[in-house]
XYZ file of C-alpha atoms in Angstrom:
377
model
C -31.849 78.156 -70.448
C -28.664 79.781 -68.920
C -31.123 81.575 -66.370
C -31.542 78.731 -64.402
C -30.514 77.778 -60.941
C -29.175 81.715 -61.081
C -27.084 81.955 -64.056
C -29.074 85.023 -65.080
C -25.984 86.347 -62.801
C -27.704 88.369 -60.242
C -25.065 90.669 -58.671
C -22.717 88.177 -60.595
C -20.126 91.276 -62.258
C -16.948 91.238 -64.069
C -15.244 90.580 -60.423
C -12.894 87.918 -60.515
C -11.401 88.323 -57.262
C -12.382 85.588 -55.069
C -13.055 83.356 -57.614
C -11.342 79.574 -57.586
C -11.000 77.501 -60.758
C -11.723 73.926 -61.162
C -9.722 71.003 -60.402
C -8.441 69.437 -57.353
C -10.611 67.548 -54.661
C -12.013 70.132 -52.075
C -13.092 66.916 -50.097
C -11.499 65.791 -47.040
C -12.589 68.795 -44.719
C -10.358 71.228 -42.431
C -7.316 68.817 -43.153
C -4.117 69.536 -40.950
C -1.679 71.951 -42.759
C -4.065 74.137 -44.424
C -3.206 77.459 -45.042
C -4.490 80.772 -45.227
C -4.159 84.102 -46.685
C -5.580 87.314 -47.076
C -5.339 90.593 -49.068
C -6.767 93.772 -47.931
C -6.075 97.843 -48.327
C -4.208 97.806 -45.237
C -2.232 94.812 -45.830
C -1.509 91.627 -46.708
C -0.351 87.902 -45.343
C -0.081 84.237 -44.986
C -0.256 82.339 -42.092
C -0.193 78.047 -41.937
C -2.859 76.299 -40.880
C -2.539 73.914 -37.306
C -4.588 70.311 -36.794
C -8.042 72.322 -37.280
C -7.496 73.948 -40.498
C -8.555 77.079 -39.188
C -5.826 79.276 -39.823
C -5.986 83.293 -40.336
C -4.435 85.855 -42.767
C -3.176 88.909 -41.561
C -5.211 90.514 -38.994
C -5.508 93.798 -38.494
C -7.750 96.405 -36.275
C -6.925 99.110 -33.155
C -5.892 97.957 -30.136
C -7.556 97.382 -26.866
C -11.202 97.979 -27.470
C -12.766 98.326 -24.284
C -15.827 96.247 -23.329
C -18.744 97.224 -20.816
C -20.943 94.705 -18.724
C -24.798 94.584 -20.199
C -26.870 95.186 -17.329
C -23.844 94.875 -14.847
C -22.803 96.425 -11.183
C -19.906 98.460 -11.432
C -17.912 98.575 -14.563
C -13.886 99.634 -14.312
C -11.234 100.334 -17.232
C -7.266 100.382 -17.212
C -4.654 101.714 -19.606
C -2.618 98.954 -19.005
C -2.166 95.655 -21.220
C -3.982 93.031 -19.478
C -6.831 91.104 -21.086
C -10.599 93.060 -21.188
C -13.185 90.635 -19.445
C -17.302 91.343 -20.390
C -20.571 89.918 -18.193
C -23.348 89.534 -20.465
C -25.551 88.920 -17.783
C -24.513 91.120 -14.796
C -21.961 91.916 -12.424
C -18.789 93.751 -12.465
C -16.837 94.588 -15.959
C -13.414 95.362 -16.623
C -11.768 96.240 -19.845
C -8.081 97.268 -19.983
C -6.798 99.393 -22.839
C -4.165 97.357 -24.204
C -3.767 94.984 -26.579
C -4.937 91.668 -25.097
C -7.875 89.611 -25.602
C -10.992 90.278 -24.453
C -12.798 87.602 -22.916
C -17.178 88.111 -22.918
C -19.513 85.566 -21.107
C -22.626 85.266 -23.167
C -25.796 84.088 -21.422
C -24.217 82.154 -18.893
C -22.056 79.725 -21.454
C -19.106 79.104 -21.940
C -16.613 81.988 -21.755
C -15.570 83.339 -25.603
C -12.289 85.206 -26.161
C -12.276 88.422 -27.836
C -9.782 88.196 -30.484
C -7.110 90.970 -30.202
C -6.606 93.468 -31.937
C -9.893 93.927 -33.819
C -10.417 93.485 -36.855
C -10.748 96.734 -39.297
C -14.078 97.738 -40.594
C -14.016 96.538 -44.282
C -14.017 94.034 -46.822
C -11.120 90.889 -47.016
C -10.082 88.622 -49.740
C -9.181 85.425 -47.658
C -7.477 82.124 -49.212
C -7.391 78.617 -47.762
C -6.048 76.013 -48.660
C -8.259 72.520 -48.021
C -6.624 69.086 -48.991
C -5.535 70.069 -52.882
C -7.730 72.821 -53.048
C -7.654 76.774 -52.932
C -10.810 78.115 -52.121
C -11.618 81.818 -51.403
C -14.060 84.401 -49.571
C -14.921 87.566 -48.955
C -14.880 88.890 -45.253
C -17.108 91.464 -44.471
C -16.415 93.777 -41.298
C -18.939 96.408 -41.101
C -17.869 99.641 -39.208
C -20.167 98.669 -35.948
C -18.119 95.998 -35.334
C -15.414 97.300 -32.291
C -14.356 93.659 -31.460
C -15.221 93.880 -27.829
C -17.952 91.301 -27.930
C -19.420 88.014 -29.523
C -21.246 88.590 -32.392
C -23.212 86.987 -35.480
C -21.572 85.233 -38.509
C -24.085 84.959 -41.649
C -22.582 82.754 -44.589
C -24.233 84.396 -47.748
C -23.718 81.922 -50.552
C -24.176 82.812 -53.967
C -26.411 81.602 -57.397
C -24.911 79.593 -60.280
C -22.641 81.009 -62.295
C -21.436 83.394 -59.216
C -18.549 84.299 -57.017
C -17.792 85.525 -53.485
C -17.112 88.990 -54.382
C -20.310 89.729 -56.719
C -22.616 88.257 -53.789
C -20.792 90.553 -51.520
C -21.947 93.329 -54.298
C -25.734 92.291 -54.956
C -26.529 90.922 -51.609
C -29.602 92.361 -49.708
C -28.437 90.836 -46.573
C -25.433 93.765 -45.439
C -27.651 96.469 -45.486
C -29.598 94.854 -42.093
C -26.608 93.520 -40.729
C -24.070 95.954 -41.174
C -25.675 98.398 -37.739
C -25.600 95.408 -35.682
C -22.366 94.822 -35.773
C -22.805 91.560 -37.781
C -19.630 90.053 -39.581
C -20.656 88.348 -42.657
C -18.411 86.035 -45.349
C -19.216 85.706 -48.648
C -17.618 82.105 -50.131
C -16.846 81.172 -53.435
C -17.968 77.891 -55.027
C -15.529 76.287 -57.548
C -16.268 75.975 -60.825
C -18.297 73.307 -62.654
C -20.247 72.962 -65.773
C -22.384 76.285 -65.728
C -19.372 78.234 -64.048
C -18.972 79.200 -59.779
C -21.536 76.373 -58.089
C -21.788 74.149 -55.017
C -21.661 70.848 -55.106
C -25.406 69.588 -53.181
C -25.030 65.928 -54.823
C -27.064 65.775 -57.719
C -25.422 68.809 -58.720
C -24.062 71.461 -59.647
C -19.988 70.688 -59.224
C -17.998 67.471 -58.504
C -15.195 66.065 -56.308
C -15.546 69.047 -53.783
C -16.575 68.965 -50.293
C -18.117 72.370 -49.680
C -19.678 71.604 -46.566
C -15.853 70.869 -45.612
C -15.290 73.983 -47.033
C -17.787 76.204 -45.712
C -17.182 74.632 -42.149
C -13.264 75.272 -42.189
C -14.338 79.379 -43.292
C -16.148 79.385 -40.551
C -13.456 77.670 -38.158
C -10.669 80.521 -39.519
C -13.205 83.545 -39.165
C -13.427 82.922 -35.363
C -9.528 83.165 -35.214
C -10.171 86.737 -36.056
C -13.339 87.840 -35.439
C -15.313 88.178 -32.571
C -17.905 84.957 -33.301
C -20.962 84.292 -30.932
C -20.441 80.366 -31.984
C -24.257 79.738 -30.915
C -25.283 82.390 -33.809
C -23.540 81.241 -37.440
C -26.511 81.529 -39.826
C -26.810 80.926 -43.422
C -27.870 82.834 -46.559
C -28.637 82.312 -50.134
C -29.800 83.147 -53.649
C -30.705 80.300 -56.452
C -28.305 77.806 -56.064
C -26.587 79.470 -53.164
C -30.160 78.984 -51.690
C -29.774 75.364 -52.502
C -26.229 75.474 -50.545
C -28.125 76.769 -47.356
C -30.706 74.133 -47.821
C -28.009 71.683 -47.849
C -25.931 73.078 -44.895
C -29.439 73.188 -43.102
C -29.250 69.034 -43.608
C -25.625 68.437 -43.132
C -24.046 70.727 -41.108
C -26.853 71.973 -38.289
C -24.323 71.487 -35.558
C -22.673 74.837 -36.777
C -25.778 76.864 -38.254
C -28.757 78.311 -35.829
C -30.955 78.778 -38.840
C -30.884 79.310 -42.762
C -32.550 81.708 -45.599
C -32.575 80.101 -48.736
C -34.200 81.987 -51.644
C -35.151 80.961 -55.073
C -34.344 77.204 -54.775
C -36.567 73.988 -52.995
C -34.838 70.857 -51.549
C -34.469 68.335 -54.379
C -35.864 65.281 -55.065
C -32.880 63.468 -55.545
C -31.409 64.062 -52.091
C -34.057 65.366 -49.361
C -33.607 61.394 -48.272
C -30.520 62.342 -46.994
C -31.267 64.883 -45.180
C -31.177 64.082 -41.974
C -29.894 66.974 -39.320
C -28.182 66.635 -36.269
C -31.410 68.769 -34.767
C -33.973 70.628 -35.643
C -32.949 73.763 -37.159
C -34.911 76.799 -38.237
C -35.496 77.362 -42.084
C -37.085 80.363 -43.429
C -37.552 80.130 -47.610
C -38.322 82.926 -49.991
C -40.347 82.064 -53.105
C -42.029 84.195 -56.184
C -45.120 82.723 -57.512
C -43.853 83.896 -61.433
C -40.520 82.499 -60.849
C -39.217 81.356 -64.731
C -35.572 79.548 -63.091
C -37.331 77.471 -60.651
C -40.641 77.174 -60.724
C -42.868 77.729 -57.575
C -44.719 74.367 -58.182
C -41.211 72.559 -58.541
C -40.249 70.091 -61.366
C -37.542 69.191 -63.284
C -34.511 70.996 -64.355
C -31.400 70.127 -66.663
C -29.492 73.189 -66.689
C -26.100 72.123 -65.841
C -25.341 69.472 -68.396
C -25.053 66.307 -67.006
C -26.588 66.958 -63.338
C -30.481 66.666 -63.503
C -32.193 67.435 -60.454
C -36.015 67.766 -59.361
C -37.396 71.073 -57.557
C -39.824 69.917 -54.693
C -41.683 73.050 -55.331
C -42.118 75.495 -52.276
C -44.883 74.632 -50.590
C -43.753 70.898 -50.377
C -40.162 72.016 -49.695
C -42.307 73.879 -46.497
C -43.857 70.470 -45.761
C -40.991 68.574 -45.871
C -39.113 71.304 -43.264
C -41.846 70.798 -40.975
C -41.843 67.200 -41.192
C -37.724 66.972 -40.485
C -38.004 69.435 -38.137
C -41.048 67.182 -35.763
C -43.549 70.551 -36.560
C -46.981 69.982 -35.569
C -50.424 70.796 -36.612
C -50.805 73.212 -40.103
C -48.666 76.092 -41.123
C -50.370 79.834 -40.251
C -51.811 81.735 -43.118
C -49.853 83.699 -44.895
C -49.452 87.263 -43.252
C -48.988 90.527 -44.671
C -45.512 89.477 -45.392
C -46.641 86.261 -47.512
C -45.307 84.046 -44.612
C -46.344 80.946 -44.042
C -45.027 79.422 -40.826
C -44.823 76.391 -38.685
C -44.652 77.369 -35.240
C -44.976 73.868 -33.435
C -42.431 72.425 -34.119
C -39.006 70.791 -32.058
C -36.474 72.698 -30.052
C -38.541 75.830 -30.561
C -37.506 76.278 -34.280
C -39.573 77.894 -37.053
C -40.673 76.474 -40.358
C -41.690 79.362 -43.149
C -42.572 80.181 -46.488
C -42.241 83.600 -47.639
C -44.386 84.012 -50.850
C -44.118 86.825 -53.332
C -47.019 86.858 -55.687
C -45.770 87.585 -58.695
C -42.137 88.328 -59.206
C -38.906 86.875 -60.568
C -35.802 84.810 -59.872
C -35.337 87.162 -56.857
C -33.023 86.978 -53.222
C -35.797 87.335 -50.984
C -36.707 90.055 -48.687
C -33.298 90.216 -45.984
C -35.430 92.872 -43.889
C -37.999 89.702 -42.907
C -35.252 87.285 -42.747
C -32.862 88.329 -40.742
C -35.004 89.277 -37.906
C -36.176 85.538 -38.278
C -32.874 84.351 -38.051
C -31.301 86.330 -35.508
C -33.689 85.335 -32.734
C -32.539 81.615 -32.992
C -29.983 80.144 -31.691
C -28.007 76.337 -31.132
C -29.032 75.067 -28.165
């Protein structure tokens, strides 16, 4: 059944940009002397890597976007060069209309520098190069983004069988994001058995490290972009949903919260997941699912790589149990949401449930709003 896992290639087209073939070890994370590039329709570039791995392609925007102070004194502006300085929380703000950074102080942390110039509204095929391996995305600018303050990153990861650029085409997800300003990156998994996958143990690709990966993307995006590093969320459909689940375990010291959709933790490997803190986890789930069915079970889709659905409601269990939730989850509300509210460091623990349905995404207009309103600690 070629369906499963997302090979009925939702918003999967004939696109082949983005895409990476197979081979090589992806493992080894943001290795020193990685390198980057990207192609756009304003131009094109390649730029080397340093110790983090978190190089950038070419880079381009306006100049000097000017910043104002949320809730501030007196705010000031100069045509000169000098760098363009933002209070989040009050005060005075300056912003000078030349091309240096910006700087933005948001809620009292740590200062964040405005990368300068900003980038272009528009989307980015970006290359880097991890240990022996090429692996591309997508970068999404949407045209509210000016550069002049921090903003969200949302990682949308794609089903089985998919790439970068046709997530970036069937996605649900862009369509809230896009008037907040949100930048959003749309990775592609390298091929394995049942084509484009990520590799979450049991399955679905070998001898890749896409948390690596994904954590590296996210490293050379805040080169260029404007990234409030407190609010890096991820996204997914099928076995992209599977990915988030998996970043969720491994790699909750860079994501506030995830969205998976279509896909449970597995059997095989919710023993290892064990994250660095609690982390907010909002799941979307169709009663009438045929790929992977709501009560869970087995699946042998990608030949070679069994693995074992927990089924949502026990996938919402075991979320509230990692996450130290308390008590029973609400009933479902007109939204068919399910949620643990009790739980450690304030996070949320919810099922979404569609009565009826397909092999579907998930509803982005209750998600995001979920996600946005966490953050890392």
């Amino acid at each position: 059944m070629l369906g499963a896992l997302g090979i009925s290639l939702w918003g999967c087209g004939g696109d082949s940009d983005g895409t990476t073939s197979a081979g090589g070890d992806g493992g080894g994370g943001p290795a020193a002397g990685a390198s980057t590039s990207s192609t756009s329709g304003s131009g094109s570039g390649s730029v080397s890597a340093g110790p983090t791995g978190s190089a950038s392609g070419t880079s381009t925007g306006s100049d000097g976007a000017s910043t104002s102070g949320a809730g501030g004194d007196a705010s000031t502006s100069g045509a000169g060069g000098g760098a363009s300085t933002s209070g989040a929380g009050g005060g005075a703000s300056t912003s000078g209309a030349g091309g240096g950074a910006s700087t933005s102080g948001a809620g009292g942390g740590e200062p964040i520098t405005c990368p300068s110039p900003a980038l272009r509204a528009g989307d980015t095929n970006k290359t880097i190069t991890i240990g022996s391996s090429n692996r591309s995305y997508v970068l999404h600018v949407p045209a509210a983004y000016d550069g002049s303050k921090p903003v969200p990153l949302v990682v949308d990861l794609h089903p089985l069988g998919g790439s970068g650029p046709s997530e970036r085409s069937g996605s649900p997800y862009p369509a809230q994001t896009d008037p907040e300003g949100v930048i959003m990156a749309f990775p592609s998994g390298l091929a394995g058995p049942s084509g484009g996958a990520w590799n979450v143990g049991p399955c679905c690709v070998k001898n890749t490290d896409d948390v690596a990966f994904v954590k590296a993307m996210v490293a050379e995006i805040q080169e260029t972009a404007c990234i409030d590093p407190k609010r890096i969320y991820a996204v997914g459909f099928s076995m992209g949903g599977g990915m988030s689940h998996y970043l969720a375990c491994h790699a909750a010291d860079v994501f506030a919260a995830v969205a998976p959709a279509a896909f449970d933790l597995l059997q095989e490997n919710v023993g290892d997941c064990n994250p660095a803190r609690p982390i907010t986890v909002i799941s979307f789930r169709s009663t009438s699912d045929p790929i992977v069915p709501y009560a869970g079970g087995h699946s042998a889709v990608v030949s070679g790589m069994p693995i074992t659905f927990l089924g949502a409601k026990s996938t919402l269990e075991k979320w509230g149990e990692i996450n130290g939730c308390t008590g029973s989850p609400s009933a479902e509300d007109s939204k068919g949401c399910s949620t643990f509210s009790n739980c450690e460091g304030g996070v949320e623990v919810a099922l979404c449930t569609k009565q009826g349905g397909s092999h579907e995404p998930g509803n982005a207009a209750v998600g995001w709003p979920v996600l946005k309103r966490h953050t890392l600690p």
